[in-house]
mmCIF file of C-alpha atoms and ligand atoms in Angstrom:
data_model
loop_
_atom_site.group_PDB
_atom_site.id
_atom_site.type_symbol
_atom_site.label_atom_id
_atom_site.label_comp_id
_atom_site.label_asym_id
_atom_site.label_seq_id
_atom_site.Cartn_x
_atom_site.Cartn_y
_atom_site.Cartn_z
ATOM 1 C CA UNK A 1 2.188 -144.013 280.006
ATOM 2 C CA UNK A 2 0.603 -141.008 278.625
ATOM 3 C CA UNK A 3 2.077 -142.388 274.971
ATOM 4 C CA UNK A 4 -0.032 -145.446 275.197
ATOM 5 C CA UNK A 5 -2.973 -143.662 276.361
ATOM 6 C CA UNK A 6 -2.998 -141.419 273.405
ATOM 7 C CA UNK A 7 -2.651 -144.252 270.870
ATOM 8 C CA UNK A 8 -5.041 -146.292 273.050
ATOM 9 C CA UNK A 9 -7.505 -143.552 272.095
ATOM 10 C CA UNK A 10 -6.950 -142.812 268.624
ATOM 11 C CA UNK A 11 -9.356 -144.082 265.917
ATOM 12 C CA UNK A 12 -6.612 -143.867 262.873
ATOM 13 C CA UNK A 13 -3.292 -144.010 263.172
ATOM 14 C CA UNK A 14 -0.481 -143.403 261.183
ATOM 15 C CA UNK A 15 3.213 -144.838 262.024
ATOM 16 C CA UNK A 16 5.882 -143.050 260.067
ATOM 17 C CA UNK A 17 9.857 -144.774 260.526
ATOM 18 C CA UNK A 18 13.240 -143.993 259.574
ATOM 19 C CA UNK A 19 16.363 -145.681 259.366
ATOM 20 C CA UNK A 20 16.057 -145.705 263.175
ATOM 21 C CA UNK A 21 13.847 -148.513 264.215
ATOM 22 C CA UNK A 22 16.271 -150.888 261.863
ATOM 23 C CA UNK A 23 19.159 -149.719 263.825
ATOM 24 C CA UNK A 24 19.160 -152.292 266.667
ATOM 25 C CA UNK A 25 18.623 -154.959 264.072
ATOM 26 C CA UNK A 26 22.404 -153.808 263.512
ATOM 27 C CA UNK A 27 21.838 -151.739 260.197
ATOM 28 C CA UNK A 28 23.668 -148.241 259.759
ATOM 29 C CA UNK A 29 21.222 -145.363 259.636
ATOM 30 C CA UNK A 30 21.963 -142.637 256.910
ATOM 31 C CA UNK A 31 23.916 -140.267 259.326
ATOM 32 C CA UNK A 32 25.386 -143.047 261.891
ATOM 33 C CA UNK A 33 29.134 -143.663 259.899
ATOM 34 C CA UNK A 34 29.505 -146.964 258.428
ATOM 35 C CA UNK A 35 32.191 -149.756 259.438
ATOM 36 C CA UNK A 36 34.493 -150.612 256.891
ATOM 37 C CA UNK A 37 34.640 -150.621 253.160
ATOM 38 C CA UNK A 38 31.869 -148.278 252.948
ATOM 39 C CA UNK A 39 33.065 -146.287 255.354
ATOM 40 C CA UNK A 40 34.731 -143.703 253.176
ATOM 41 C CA UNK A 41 30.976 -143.627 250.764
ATOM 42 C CA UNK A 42 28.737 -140.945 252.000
ATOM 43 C CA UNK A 43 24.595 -142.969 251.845
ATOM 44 C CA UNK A 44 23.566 -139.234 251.187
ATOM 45 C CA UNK A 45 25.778 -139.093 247.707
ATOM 46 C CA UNK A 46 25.400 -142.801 246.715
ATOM 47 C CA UNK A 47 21.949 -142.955 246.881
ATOM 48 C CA UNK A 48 21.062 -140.680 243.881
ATOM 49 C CA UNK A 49 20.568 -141.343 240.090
ATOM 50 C CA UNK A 50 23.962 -139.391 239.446
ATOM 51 C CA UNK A 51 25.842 -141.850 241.153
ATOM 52 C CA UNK A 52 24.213 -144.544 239.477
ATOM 53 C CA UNK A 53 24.619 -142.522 235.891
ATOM 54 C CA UNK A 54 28.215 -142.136 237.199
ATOM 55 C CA UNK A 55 29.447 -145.557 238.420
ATOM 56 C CA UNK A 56 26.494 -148.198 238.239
ATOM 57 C CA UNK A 57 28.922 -150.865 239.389
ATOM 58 C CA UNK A 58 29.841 -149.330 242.505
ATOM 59 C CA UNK A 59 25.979 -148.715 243.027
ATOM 60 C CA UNK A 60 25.161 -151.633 242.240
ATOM 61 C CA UNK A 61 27.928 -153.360 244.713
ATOM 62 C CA UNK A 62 26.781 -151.063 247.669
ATOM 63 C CA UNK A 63 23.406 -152.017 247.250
ATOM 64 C CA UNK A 64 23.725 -155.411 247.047
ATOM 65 C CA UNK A 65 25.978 -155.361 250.180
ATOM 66 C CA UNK A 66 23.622 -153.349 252.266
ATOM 67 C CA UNK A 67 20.809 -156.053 251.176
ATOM 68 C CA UNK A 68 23.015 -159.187 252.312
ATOM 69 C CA UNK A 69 22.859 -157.031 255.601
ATOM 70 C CA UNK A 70 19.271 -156.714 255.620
ATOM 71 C CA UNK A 71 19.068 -160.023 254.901
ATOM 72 C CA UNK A 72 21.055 -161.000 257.615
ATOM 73 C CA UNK A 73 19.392 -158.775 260.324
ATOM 74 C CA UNK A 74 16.334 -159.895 262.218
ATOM 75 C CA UNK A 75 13.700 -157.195 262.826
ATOM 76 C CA UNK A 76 13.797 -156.298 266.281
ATOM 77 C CA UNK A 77 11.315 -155.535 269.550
ATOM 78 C CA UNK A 78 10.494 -152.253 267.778
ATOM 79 C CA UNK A 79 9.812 -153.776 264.873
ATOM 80 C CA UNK A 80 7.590 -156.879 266.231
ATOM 81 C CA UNK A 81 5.658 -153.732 268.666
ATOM 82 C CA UNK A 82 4.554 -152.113 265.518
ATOM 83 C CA UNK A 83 3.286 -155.288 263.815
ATOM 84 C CA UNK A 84 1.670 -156.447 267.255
ATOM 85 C CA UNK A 85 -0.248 -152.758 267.192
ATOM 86 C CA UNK A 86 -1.741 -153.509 263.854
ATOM 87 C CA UNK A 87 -2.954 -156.467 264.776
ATOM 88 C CA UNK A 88 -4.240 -155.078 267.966
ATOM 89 C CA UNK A 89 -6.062 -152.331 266.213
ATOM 90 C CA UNK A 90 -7.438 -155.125 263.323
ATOM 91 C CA UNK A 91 -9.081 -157.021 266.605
ATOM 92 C CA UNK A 92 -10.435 -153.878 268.320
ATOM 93 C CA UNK A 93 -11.928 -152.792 264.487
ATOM 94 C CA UNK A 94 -15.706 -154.192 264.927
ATOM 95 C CA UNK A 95 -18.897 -152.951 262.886
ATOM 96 C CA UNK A 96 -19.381 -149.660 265.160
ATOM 97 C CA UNK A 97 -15.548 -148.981 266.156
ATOM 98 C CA UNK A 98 -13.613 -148.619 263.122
ATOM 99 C CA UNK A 99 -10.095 -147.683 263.753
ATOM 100 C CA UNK A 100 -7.043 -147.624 260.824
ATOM 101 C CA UNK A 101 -3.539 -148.361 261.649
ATOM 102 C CA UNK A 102 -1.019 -147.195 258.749
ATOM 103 C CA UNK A 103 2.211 -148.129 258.464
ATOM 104 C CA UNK A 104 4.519 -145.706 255.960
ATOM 105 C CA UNK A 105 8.481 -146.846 256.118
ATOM 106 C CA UNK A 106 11.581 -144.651 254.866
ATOM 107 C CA UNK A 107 13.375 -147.983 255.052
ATOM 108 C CA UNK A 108 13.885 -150.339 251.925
ATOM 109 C CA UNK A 109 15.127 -153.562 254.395
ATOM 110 C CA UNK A 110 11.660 -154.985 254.047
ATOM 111 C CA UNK A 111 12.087 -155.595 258.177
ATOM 112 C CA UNK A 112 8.947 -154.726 258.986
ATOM 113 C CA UNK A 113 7.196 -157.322 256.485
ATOM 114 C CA UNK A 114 9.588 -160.308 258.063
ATOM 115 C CA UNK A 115 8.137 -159.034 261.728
ATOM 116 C CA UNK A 116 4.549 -159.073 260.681
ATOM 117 C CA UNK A 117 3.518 -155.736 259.865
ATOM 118 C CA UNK A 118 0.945 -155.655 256.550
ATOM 119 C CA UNK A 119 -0.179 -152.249 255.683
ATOM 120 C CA UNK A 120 2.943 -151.125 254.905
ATOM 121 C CA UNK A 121 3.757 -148.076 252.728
ATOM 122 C CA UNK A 122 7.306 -148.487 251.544
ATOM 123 C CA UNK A 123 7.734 -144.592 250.302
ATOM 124 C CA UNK A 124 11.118 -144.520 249.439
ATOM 125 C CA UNK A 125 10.352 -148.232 247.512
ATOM 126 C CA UNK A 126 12.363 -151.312 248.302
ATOM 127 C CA UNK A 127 15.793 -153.158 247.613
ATOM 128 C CA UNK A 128 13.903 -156.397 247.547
ATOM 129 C CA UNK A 129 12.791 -155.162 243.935
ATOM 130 C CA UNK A 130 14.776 -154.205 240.355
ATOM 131 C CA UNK A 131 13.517 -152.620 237.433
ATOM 132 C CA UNK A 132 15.473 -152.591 233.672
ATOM 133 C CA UNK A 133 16.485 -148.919 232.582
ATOM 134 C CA UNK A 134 15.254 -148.798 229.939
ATOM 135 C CA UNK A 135 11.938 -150.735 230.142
ATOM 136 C CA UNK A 136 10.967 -150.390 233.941
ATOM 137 C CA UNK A 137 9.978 -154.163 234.176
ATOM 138 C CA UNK A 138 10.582 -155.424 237.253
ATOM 139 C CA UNK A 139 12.333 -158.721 238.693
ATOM 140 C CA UNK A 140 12.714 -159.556 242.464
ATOM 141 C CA UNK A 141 16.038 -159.428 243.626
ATOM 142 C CA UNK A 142 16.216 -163.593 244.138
ATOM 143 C CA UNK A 143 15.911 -163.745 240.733
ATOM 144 C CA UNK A 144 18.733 -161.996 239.667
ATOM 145 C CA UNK A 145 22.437 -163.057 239.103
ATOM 146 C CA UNK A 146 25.019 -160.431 240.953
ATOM 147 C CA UNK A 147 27.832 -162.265 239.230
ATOM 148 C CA UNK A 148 28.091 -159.213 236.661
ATOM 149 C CA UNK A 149 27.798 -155.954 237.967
ATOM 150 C CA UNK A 150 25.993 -153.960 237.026
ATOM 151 C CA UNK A 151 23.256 -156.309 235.981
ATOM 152 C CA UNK A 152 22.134 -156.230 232.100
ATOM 153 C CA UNK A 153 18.951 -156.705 231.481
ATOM 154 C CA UNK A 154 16.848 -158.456 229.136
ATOM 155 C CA UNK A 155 16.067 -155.422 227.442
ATOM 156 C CA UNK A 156 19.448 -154.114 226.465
ATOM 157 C CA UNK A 157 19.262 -151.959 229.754
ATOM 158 C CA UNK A 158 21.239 -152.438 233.302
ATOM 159 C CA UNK A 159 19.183 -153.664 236.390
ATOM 160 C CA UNK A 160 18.541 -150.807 239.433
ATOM 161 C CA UNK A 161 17.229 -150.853 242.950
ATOM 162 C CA UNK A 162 13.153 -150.201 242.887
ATOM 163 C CA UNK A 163 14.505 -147.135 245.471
ATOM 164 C CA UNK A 164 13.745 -143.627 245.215
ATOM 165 C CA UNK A 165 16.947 -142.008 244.785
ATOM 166 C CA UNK A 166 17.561 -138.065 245.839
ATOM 167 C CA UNK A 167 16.230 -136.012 242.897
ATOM 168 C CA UNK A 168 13.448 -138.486 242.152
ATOM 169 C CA UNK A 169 10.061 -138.487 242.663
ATOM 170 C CA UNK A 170 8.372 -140.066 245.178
ATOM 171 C CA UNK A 171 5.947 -142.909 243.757
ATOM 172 C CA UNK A 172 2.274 -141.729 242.578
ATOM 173 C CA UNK A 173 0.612 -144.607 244.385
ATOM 174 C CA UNK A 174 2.188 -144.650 247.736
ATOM 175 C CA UNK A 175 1.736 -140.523 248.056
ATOM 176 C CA UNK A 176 -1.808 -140.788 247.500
ATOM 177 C CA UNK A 177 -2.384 -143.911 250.065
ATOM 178 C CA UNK A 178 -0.031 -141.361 252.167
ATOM 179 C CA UNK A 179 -1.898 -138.217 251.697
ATOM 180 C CA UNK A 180 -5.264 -140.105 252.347
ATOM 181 C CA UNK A 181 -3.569 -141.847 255.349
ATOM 182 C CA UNK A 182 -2.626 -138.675 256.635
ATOM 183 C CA UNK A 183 -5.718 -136.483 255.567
ATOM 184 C CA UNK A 184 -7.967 -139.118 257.942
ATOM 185 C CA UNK A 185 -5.483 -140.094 260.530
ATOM 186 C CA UNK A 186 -5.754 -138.455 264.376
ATOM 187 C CA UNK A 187 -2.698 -140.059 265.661
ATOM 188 C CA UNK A 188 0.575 -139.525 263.921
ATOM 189 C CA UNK A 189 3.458 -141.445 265.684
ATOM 190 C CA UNK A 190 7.231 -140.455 263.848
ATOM 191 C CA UNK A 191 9.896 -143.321 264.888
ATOM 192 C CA UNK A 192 13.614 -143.053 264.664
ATOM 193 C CA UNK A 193 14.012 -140.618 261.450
ATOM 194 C CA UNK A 194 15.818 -137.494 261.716
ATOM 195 C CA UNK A 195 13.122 -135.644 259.834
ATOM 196 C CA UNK A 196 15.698 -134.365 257.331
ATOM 197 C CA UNK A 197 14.448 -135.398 253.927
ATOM 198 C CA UNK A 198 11.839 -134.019 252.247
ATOM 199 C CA UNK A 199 8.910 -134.495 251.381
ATOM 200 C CA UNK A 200 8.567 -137.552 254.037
ATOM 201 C CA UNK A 201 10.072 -134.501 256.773
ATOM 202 C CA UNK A 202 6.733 -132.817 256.000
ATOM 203 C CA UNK A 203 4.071 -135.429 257.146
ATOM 204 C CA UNK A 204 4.108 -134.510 260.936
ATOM 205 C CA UNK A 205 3.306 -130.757 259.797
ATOM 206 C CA UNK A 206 1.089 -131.892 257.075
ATOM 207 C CA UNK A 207 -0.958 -134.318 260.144
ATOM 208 C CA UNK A 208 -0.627 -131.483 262.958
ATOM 209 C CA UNK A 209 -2.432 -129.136 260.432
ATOM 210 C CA UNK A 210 -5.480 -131.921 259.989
ATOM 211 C CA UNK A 211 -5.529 -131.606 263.724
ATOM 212 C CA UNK A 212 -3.574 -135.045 265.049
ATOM 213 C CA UNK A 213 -1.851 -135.756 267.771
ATOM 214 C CA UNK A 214 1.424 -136.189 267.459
ATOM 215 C CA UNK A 215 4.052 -138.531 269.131
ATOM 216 C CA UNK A 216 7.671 -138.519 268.210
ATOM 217 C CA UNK A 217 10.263 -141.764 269.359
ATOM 218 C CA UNK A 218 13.516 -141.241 268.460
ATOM 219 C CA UNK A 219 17.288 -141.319 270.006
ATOM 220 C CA UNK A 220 18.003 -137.780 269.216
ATOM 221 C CA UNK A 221 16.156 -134.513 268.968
ATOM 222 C CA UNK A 222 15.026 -134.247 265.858
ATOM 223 C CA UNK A 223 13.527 -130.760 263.783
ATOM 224 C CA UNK A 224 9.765 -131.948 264.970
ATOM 225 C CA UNK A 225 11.111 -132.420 268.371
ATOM 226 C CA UNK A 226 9.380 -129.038 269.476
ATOM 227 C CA UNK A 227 6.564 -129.368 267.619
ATOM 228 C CA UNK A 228 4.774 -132.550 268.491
ATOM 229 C CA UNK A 229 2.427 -133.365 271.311
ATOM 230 C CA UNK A 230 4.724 -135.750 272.779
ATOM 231 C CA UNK A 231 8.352 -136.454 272.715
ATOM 232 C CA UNK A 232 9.909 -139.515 273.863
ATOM 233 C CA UNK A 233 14.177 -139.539 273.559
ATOM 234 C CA UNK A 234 15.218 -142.952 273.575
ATOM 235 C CA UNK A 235 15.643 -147.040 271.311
ATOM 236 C CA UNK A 236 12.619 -147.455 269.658
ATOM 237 C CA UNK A 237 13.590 -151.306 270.624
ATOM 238 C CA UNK A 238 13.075 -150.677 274.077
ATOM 239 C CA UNK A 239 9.864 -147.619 274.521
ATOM 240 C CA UNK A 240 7.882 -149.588 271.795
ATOM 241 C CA UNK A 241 7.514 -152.584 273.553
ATOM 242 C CA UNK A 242 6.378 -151.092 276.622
ATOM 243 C CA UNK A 243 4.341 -148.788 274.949
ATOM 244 C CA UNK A 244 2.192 -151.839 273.444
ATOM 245 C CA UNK A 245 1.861 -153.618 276.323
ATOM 246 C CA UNK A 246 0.281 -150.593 278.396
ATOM 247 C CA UNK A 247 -2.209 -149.937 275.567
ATOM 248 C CA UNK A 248 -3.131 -153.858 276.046
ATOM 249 C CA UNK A 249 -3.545 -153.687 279.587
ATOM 250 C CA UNK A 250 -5.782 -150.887 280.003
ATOM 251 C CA UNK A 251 -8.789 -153.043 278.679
HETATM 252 C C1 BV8 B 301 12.064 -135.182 245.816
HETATM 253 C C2 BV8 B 301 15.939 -144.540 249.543
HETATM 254 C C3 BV8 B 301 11.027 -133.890 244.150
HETATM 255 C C4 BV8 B 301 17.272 -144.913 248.959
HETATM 256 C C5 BV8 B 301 16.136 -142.254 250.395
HETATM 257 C C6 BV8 B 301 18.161 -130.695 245.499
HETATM 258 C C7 BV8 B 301 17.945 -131.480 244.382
HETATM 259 C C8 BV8 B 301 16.984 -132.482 244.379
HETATM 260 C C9 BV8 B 301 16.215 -132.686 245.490
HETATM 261 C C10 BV8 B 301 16.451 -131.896 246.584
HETATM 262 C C11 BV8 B 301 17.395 -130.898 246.610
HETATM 263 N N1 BV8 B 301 17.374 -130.311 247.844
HETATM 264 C C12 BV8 B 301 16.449 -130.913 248.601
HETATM 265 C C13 BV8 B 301 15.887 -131.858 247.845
HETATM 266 C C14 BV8 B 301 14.856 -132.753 248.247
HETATM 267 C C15 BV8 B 301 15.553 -134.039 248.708
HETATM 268 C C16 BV8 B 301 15.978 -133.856 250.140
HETATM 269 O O1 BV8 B 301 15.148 -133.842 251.014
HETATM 270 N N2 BV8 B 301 17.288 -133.690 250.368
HETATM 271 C C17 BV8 B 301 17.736 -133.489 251.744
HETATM 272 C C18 BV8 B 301 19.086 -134.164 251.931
HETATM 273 C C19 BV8 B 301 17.803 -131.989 252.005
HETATM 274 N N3 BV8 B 301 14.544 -135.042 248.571
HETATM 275 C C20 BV8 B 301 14.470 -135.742 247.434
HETATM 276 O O2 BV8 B 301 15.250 -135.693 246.526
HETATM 277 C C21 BV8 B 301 13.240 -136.634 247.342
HETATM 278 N N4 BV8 B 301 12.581 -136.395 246.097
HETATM 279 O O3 BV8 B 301 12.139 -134.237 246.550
HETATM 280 O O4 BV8 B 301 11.444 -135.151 244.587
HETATM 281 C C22 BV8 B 301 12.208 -133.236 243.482
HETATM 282 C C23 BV8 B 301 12.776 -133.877 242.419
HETATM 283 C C24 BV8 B 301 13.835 -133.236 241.745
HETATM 284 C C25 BV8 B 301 14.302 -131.985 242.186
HETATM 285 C C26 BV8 B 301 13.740 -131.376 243.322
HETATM 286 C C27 BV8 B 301 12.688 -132.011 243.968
HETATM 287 C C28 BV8 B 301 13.636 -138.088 247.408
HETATM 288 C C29 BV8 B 301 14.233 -138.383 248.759
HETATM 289 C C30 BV8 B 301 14.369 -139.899 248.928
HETATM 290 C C31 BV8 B 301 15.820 -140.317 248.932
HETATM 291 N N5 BV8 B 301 15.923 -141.748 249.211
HETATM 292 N N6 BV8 B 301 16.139 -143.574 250.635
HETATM 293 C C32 BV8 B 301 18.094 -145.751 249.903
HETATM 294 O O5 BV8 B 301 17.668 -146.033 251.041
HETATM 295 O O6 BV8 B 301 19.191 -146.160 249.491
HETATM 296 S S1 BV8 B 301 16.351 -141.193 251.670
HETATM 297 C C33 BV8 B 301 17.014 -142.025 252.952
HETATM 298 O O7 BV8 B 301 17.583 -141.033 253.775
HETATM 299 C C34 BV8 B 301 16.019 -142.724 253.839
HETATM 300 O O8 BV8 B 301 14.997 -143.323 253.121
HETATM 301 C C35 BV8 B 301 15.525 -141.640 254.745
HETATM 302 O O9 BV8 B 301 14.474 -140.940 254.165
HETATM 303 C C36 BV8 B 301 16.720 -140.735 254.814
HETATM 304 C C37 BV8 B 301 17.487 -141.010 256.068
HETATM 305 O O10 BV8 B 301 16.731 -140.457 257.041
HETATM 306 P P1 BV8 B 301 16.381 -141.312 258.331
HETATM 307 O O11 BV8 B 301 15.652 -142.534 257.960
HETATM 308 O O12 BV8 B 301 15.761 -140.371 259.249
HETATM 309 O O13 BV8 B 301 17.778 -141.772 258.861
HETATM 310 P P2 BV8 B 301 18.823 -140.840 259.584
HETATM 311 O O14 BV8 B 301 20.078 -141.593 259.631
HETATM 312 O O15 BV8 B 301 18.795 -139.490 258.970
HETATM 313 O O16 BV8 B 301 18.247 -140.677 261.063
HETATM 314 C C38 BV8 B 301 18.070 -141.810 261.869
HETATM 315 C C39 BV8 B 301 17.419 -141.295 263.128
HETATM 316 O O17 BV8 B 301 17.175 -142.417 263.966
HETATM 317 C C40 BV8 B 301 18.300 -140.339 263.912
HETATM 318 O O18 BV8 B 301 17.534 -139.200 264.256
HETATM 319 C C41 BV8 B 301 18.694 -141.132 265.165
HETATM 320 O O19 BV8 B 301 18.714 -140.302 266.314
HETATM 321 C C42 BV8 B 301 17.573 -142.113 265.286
HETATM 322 N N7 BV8 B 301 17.914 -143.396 265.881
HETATM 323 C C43 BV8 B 301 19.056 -144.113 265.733
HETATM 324 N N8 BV8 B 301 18.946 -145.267 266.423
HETATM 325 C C44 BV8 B 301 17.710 -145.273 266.990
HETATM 326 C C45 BV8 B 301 17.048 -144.085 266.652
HETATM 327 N N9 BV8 B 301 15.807 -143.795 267.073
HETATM 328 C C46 BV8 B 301 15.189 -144.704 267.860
HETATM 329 N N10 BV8 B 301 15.756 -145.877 268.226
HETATM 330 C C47 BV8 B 301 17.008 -146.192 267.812
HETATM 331 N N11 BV8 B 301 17.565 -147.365 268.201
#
């Protein structure tokens, strides 16, 4: 498989997913409609500091709801290939061969920590964390009470989601470990994102200027469809898997 060869080869690679790769775990992806109550809640218009401003109960409710789900779901093959590759690449890493294997997630589900993967860039941050309004201190979500909604905090402010909400900046620390990720990297692999949001819809551009190859897994054709070395249409759940296991057999 000409993926596997390509990733066999590269020295630094950088894995980029979307909502996607959590999608056979059963979660909804941003533009796949949602079951039930939320059904009538566009992601795209809840997911922004207005909302919050507007109605931090409701908010609050939807994001608590979509973490019992992520609670619930197990990561899946796609999920468990990607961890597998990083430890693949940590073993083949010796003195004289030094590879990198980078991991930067849309997602806030925290699935790909529960299947293994460690270098993990969570750009978009994480439900699994709250910070107060008005302080920015930060609790994990276990150790918050969800009886009251929205959350007060200890410091006179309301609890929200450690997410990065439309019309916010993206966080200082994870861009630069991106931008050096991507600067270095000379395998760039997108995985089930619709390349729609920006910045993150940049990186392939951004890694086909440095000169990577690019690789792009995904159900649907996506805006970087065209433009990257390789192509694949497909479940993440089902290429990735077979993807690893040709890039362990050709030793
Ligand atoms: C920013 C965290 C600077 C929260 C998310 C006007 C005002 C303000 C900003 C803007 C503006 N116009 C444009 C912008 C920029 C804006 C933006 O890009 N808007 C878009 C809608 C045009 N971006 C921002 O605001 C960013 N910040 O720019 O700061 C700034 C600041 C102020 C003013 C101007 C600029 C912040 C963006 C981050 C938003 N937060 N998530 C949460 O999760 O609740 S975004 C969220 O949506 C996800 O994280 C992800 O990034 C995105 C969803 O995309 P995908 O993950 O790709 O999911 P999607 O459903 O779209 O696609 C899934 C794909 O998977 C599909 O292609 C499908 O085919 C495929 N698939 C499905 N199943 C499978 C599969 N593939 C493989 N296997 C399968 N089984």
């Amino acid at each position: 498989m000409h993926a596997a060869r390509l990733l066999h080869e590269a020295k630094s690679i950088v894995v980029l997913t979307g909502a996607g790769i959590s999608a056979e775990s059963g979660l909804a992806t941003f533009r796949d409609p949602e079951e039930g109550l939320w059904s009538k809640y566009d992601p795209m218009e809840l997911a922004t500091i207005d909302a919050f401003e507007r109605d931090p109960e409701l908010v609050t409710r939807w994001y608590v709801w979509r973490f019992a789900r992520a609670q619930d779901a197990q990561p899946n093959p796609g999920h468990e290939a990607l961890a597998q590759l990083e430890q693949w690449i940590n073993e083949q890493t010796t003195c004289n061969d030094d590879r990198s294997f980078t991991l930067i997630t849309q997602n806030v589900d925290g699935l790909h920590q529960r299947a293994g993967s460690h270098r993990v860039i969570e750009i978009h941050g994480s439900i699994l964390r709250w910070r107060c309004t008005n302080t920015g201190a930060e609790k994990r979500l276990d150790e918050l009470c969800f009886d009251q909604t929205p959350v007060p905090s200890e410091h006179g402010g309301i609890m929200r989601p450690c997410v990065v909400w439309f019309g916010e900046m993206l966080p200082e620390k994870e861009m630069i470990q991106t931008q050096q990720a991507l600067e270095s990297c000379d395998l760039f692999l997108s995985i089930g994102t619709s390349g729609q949001v920006q910045p993150v819809a940049s990186f392939v551009s951004f890694a086909l200027s440095n000169g990577a190859r690019t690789i792009e897994i995904n159900r649907d054709p996506t805006p970087m469809s065209e433009a990257v070395d390789l192509s694949i249409m497909g479940l993440a759940g089902e290429i990735l898997p077979r993807v690893i296991d040709a890039i362990i057999s050709f030793e």
